[in-house]
Coordinates of N, CA and C in Angstrom, one line a residue:
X94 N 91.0 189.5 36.6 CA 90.6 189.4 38.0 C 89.7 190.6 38.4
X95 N 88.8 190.0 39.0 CA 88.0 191.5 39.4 C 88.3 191.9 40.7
X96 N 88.3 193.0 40.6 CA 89.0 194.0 41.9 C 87.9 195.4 42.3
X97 N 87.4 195.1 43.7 CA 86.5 195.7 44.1 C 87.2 196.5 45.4
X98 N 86.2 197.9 45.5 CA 87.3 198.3 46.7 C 85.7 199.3 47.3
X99 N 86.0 199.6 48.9 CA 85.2 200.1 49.9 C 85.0 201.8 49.5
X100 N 84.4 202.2 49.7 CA 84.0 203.5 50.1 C 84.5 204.1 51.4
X101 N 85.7 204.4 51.1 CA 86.9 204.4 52.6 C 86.1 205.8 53.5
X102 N 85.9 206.5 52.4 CA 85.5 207.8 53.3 C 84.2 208.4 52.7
X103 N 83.2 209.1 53.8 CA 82.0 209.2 53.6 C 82.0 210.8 53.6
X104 N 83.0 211.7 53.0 CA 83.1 213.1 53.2 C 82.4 213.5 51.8
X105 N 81.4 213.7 51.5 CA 80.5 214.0 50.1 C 82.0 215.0 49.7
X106 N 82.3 216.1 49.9 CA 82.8 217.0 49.0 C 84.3 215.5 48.7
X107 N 85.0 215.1 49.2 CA 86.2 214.3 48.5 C 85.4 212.6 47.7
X108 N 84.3 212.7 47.6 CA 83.8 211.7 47.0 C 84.6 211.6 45.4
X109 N 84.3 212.8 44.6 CA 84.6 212.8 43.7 C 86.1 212.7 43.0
X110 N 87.1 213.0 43.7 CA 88.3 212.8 43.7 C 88.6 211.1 43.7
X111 N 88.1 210.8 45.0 CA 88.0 209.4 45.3 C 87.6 208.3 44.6
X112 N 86.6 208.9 43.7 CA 85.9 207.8 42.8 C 86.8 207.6 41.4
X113 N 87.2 209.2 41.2 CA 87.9 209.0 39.8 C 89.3 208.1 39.8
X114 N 89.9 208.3 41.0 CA 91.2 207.6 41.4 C 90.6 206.2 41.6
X115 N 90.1 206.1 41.9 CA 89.5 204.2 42.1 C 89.3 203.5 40.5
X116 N 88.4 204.5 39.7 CA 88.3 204.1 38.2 C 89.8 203.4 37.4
X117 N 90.7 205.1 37.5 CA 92.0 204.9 37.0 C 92.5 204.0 37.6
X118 N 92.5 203.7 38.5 CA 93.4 202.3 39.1 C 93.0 201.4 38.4
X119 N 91.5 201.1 37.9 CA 91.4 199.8 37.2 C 90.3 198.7 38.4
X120 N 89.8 199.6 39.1 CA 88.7 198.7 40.4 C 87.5 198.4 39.3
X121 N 87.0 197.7 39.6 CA 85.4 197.0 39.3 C 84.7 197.6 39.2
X122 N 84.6 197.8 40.6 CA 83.4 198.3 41.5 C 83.8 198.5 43.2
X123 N 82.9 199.9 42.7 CA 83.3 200.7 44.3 C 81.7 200.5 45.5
X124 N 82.2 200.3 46.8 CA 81.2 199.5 47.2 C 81.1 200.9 48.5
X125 N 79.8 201.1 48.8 CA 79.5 201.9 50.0 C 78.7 201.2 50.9
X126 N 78.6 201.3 52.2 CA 77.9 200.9 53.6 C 77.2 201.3 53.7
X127 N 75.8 201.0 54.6 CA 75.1 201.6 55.8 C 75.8 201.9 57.2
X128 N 76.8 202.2 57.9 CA 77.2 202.4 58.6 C 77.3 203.6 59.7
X129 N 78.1 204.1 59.5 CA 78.0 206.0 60.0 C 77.4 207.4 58.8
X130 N 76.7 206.8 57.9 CA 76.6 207.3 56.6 C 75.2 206.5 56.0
X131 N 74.6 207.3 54.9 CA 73.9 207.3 54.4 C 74.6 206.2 54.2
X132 N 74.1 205.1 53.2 CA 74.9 204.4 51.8 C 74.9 204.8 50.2
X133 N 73.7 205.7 49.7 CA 73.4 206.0 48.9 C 74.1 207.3 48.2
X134 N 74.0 208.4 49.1 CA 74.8 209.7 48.9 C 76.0 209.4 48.3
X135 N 76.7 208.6 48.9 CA 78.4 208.6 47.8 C 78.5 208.0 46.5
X136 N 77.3 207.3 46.6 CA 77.1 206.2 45.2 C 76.4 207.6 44.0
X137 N 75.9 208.2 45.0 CA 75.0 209.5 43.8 C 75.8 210.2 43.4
X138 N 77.0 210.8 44.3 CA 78.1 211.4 43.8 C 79.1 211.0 42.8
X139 N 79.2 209.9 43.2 CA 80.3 209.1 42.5 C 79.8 208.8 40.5
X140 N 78.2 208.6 40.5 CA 77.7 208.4 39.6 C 78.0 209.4 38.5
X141 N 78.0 210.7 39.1 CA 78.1 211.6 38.1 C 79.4 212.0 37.6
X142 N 80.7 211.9 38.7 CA 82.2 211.9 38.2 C 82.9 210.5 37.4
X143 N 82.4 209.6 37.5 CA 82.7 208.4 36.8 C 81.8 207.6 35.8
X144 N 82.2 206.8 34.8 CA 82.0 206.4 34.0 C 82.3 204.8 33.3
X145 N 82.9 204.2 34.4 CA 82.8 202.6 33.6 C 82.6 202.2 35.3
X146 N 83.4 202.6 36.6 CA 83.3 201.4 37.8 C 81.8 201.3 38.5
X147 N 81.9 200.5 38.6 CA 80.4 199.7 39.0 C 80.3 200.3 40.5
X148 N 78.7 200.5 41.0 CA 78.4 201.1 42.4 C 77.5 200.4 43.0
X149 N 77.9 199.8 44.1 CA 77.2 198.8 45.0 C 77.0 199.4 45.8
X150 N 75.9 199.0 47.0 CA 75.6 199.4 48.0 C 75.8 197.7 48.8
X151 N 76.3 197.7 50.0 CA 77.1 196.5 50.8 C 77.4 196.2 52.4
X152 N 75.7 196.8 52.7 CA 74.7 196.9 52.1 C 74.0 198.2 52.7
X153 N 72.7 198.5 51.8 CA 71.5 199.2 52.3 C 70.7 198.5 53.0
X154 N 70.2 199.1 54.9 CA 69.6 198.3 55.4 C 67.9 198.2 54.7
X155 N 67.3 197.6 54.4 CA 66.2 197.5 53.7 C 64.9 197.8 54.6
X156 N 64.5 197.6 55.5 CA 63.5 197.5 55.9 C 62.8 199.2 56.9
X157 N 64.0 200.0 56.8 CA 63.5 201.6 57.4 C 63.0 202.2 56.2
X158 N 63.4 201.6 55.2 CA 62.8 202.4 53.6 C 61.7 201.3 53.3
X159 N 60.7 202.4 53.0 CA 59.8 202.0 52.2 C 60.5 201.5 50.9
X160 N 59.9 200.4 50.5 CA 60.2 199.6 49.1 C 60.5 200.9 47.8
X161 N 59.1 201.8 47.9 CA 59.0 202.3 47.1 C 60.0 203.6 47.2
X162 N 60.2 204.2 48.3 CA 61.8 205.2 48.7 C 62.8 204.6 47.9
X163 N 63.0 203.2 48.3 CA 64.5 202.5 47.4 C 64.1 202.0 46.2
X164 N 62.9 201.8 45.7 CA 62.7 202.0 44.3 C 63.3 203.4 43.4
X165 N 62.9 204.1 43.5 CA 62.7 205.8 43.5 C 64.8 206.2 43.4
X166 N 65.3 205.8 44.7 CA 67.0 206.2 44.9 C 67.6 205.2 44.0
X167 N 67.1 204.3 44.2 CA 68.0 203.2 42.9 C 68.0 203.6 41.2
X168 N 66.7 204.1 40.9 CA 66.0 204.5 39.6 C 67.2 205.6 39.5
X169 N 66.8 206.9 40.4 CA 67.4 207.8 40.0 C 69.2 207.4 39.9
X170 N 70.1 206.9 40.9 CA 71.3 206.4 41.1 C 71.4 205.8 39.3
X171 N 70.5 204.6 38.9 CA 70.8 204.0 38.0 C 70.9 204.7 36.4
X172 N 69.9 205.6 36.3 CA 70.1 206.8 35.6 C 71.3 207.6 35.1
X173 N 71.7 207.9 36.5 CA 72.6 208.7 36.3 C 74.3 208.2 36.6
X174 N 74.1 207.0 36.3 CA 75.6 206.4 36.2 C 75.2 205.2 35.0
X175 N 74.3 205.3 34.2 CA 73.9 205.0 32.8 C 74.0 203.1 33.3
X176 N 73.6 202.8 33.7 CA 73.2 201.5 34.0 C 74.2 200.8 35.2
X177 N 75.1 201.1 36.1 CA 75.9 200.6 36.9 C 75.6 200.2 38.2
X178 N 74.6 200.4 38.8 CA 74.5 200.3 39.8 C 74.0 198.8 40.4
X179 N 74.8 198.6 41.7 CA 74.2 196.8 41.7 C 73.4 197.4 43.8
X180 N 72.4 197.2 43.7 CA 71.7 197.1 44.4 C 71.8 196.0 45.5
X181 N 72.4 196.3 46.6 CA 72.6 195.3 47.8 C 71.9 195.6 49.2
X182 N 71.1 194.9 49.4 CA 69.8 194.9 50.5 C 70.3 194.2 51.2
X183 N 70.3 194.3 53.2 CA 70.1 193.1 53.7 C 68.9 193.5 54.7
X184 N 68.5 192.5 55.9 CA 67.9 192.7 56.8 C 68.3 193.5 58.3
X185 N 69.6 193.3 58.2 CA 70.1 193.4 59.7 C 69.5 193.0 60.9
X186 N 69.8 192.8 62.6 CA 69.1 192.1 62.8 C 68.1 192.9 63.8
X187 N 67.6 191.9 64.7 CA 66.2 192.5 65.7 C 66.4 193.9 66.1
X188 N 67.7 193.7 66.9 CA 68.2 194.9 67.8 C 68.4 196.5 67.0
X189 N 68.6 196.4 66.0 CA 69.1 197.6 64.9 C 67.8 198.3 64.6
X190 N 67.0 197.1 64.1 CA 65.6 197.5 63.6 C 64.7 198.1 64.5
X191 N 64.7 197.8 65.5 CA 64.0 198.6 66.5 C 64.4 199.0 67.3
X192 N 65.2 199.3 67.8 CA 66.0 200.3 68.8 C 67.3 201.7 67.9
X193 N 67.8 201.0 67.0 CA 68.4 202.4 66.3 C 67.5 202.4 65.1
X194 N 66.4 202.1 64.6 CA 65.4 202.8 63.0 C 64.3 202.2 63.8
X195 N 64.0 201.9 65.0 CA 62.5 202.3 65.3 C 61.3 201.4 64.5
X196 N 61.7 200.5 63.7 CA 61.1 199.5 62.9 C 60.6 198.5 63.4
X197 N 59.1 198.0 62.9 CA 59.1 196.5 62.9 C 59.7 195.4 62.5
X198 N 60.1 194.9 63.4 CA 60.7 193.5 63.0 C 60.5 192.0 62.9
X199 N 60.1 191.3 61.6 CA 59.3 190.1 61.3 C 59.3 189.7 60.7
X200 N 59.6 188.2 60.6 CA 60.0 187.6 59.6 C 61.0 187.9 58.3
X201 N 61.7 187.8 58.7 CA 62.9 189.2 57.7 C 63.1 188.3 56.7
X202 N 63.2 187.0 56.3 CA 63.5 186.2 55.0 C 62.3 186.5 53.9
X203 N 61.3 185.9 54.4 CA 59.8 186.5 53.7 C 59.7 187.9 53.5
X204 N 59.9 188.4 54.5 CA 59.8 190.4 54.1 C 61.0 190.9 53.2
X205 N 61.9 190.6 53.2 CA 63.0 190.8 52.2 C 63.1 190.5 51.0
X206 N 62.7 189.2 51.0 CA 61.7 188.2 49.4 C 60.7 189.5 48.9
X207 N 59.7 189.8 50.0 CA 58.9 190.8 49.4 C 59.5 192.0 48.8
X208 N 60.4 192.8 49.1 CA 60.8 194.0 49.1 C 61.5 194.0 47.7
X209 N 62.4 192.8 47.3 CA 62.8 192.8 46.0 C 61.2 192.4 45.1
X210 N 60.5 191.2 45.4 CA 59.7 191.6 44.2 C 58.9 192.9 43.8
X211 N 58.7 193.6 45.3 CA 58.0 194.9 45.1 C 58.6 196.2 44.0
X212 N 60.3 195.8 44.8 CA 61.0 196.8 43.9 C 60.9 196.2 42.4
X213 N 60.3 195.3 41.7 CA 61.0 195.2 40.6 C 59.4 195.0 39.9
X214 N 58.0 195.2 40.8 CA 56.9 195.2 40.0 C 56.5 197.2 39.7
X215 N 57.3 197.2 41.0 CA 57.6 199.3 41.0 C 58.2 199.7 39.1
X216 N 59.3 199.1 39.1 CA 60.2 199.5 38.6 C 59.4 199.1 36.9
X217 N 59.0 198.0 37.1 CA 57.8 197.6 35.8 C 57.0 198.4 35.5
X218 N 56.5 199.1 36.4 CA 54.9 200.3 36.5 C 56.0 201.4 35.4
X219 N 57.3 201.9 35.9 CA 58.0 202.6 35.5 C 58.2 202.6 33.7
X220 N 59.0 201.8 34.0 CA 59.4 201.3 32.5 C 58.7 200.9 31.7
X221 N 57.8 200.0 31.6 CA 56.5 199.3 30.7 C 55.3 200.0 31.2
X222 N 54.9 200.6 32.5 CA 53.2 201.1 32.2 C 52.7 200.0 32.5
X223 N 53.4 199.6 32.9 CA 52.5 198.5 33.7 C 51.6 198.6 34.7
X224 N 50.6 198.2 35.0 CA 49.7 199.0 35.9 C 50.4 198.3 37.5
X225 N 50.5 199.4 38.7 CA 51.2 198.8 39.7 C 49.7 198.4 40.5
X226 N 50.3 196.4 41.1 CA 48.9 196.5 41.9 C 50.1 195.1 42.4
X227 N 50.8 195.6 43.4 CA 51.8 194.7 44.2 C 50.7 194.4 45.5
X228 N 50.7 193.1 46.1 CA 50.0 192.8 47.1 C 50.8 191.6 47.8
X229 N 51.3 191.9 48.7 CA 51.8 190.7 49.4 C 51.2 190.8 51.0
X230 N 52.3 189.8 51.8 CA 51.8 190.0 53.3 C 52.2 191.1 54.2
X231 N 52.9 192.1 53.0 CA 54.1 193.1 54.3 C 54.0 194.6 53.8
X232 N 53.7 194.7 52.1 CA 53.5 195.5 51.7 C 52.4 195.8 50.8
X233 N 51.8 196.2 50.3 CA 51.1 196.7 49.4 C 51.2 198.2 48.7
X234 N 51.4 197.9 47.1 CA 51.6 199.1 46.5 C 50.7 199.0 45.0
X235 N 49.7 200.3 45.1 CA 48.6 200.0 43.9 C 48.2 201.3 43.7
X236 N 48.8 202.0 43.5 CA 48.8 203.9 43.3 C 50.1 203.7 42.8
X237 N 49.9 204.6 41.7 CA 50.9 205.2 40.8 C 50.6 206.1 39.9
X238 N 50.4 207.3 39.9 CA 50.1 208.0 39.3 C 51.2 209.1 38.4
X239 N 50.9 209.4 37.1 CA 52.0 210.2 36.1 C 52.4 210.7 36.8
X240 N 52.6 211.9 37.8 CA 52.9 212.9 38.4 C 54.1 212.4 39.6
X241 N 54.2 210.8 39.7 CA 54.4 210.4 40.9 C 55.9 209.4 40.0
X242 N 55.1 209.2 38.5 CA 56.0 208.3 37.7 C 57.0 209.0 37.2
X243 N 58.3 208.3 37.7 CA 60.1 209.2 36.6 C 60.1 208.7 35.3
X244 N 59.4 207.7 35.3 CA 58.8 206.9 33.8 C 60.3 206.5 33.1
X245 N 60.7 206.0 31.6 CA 61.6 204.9 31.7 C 62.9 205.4 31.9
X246 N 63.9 204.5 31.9 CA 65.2 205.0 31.5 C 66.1 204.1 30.5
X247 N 67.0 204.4 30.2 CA 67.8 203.5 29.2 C 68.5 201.6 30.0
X248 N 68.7 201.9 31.3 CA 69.3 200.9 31.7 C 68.2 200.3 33.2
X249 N 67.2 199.9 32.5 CA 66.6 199.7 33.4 C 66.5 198.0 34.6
X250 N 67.4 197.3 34.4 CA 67.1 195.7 34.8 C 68.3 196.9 35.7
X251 N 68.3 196.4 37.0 CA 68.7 197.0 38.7 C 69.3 195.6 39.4
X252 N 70.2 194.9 39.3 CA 70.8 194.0 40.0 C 70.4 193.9 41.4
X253 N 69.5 192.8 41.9 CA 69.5 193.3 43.1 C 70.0 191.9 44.1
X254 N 71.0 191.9 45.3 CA 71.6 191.1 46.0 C 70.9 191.3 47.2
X255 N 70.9 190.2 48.0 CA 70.8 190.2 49.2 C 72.0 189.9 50.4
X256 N 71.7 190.1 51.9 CA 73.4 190.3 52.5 C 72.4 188.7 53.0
X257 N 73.2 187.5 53.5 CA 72.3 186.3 54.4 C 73.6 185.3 54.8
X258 N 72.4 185.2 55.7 CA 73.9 184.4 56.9 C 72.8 183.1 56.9
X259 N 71.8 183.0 58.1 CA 71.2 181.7 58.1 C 70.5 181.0 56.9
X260 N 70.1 179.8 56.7 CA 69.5 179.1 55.2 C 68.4 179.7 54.5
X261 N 67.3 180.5 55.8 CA 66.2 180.9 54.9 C 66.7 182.4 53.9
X262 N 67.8 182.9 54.5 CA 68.0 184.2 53.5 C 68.9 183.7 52.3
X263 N 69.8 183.0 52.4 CA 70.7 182.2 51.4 C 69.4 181.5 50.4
X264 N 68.2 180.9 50.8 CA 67.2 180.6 49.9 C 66.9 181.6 49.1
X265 N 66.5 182.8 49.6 CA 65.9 183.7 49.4 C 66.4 184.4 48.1
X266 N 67.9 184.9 48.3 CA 69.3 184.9 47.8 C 68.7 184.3 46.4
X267 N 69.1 182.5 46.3 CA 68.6 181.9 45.2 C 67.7 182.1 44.6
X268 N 66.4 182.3 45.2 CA 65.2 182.3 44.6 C 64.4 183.5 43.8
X269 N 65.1 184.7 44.2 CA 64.6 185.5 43.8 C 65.5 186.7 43.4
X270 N 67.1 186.5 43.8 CA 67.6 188.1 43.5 C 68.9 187.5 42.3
X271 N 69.9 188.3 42.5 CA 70.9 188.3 41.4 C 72.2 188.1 41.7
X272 N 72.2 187.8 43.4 CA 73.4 187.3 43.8 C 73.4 187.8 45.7
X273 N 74.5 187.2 46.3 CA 74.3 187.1 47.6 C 75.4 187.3 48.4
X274 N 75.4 189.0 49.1 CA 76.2 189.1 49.7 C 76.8 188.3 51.0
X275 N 77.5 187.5 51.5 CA 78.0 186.5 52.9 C 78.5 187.7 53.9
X276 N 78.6 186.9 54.5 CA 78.7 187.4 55.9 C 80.8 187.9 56.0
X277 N 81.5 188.8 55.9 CA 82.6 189.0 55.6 C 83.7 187.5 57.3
X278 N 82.2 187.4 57.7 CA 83.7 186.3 58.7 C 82.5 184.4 58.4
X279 N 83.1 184.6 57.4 CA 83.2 183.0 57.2 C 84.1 182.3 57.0
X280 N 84.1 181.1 56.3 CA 85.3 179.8 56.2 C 85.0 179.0 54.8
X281 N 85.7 178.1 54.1 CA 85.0 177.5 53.3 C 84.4 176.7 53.2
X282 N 84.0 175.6 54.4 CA 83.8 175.1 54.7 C 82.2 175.8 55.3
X283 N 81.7 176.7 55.6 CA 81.0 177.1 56.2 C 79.8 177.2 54.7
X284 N 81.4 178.2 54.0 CA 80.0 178.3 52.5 C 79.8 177.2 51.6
X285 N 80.6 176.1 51.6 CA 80.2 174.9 50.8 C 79.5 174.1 51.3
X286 N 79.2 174.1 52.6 CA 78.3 173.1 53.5 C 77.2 173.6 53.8
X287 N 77.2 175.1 53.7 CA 75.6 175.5 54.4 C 75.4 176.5 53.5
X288 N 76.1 177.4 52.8 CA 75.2 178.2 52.0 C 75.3 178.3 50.5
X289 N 75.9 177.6 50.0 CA 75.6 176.9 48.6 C 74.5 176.1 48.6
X290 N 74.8 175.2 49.5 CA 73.3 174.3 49.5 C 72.1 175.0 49.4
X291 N 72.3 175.8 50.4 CA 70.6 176.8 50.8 C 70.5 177.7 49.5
X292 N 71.2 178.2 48.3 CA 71.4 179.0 47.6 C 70.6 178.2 46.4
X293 N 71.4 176.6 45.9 CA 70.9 175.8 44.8 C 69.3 175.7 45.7
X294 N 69.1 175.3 46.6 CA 67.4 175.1 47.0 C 66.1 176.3 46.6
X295 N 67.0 177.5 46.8 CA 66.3 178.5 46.0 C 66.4 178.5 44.4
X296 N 67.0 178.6 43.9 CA 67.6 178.7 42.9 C 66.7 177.4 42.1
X297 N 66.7 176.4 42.5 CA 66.0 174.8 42.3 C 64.6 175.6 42.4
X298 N 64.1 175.9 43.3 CA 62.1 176.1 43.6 C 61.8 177.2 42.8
X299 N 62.6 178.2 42.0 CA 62.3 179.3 41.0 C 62.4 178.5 40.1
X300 N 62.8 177.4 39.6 CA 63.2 176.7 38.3 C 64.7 177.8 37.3
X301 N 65.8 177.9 38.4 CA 66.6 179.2 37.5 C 68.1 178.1 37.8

């Protein structure tokens, strides 16, 4: 059975203690928030005192970071906990985005679609030298220069999830990422009637 557990406390110095006691228990994967805290910091810390539990973020809000910021923190994160990290993005909604991060807010199913393929034509430039020349409607990234490049690492494929409640992010979910965080107050009936559906419809138009 897999057994996953929260990031109870956001105190960087008891991170370490915390993480190793979660491993020995026998947890999965230890999951951190955007909440009153960074999401990222505990996942960095934790990376370096442990060695088999998996590190989620549940979620990072996506859209105050530049694509290429959470390209860059995930790279380094995944590095340094030798391939564990599972990448969890959501949108959050109107009100958060621009009134607490000051952000534009638009079309968030489409722009969040963008943000994972950006991160992962980033992460291509990285690893293969692939030349970066990402162009969509929300972002554009076409500069990459050696000095700018962390260039490869050993565990480079980055799991990336989305958080989605209505059908166009549950598409989204399907169509383009590696799995899909729900909304923690649902029913089963809620996920077998609306967001499985909306999940195979993605999942169906990538041909996956």
């Amino acid at each position: 059975m897999k057994l996953d557990v929260g990031m109870l406390t956001h105190d960087l110095k008891s991170i370490p203690d915390y993480a190793r006691k979660v491993e020995a228990l026998g947890f999965d994967c230890l999951w951190s928030s955007e909440t009153q805290h960074d999401p990222f910091l505990p996942l960095a810390v934790a990376a370096t005192v442990t060695e088999r539990v998996k590190l989620g973020t549940a979620i990072a809000v996506a859209f105050p970071r530049s694509p290429m910021i959470t390209a860059h923190i995930a790279w380094d994160i995944q590095k340094a906990s030798s391939g564990r990290l599972l990448l969890g993005l959501g949108s959050q909604v109107k009100g958060h985005n621009e009134r607490r991060f000051s952000v534009k807010f638009e079309s968030p199913a489409p722009k969040l679609r963008e943000v994972v393929l950006a991160l992962r034509a980033i992460w291509d430039c990285w690893q293969n030298g692939t030349k970066l020349d990402f162009r969509g409607q929300f972002y554009r990234f076409d500069l990459m220069t050696p000095f700018f490049n962390p260039g490869p690492i050993e565990h480079p494929k980055i799991p990336v999830m989305i958080s989605g409640v209505n059908e166009h992010m549950c598409r989204v979910a399907g169509e383009v990422c590696d799995g899909l965080h729900v909304h923690p107050f649902n029913s089963p009936k809620y996920l077998r009637e609306f967001v499985q559906p909306a999940v195979k419809e993605g999942l169906a138009k990538a041909g996956r």
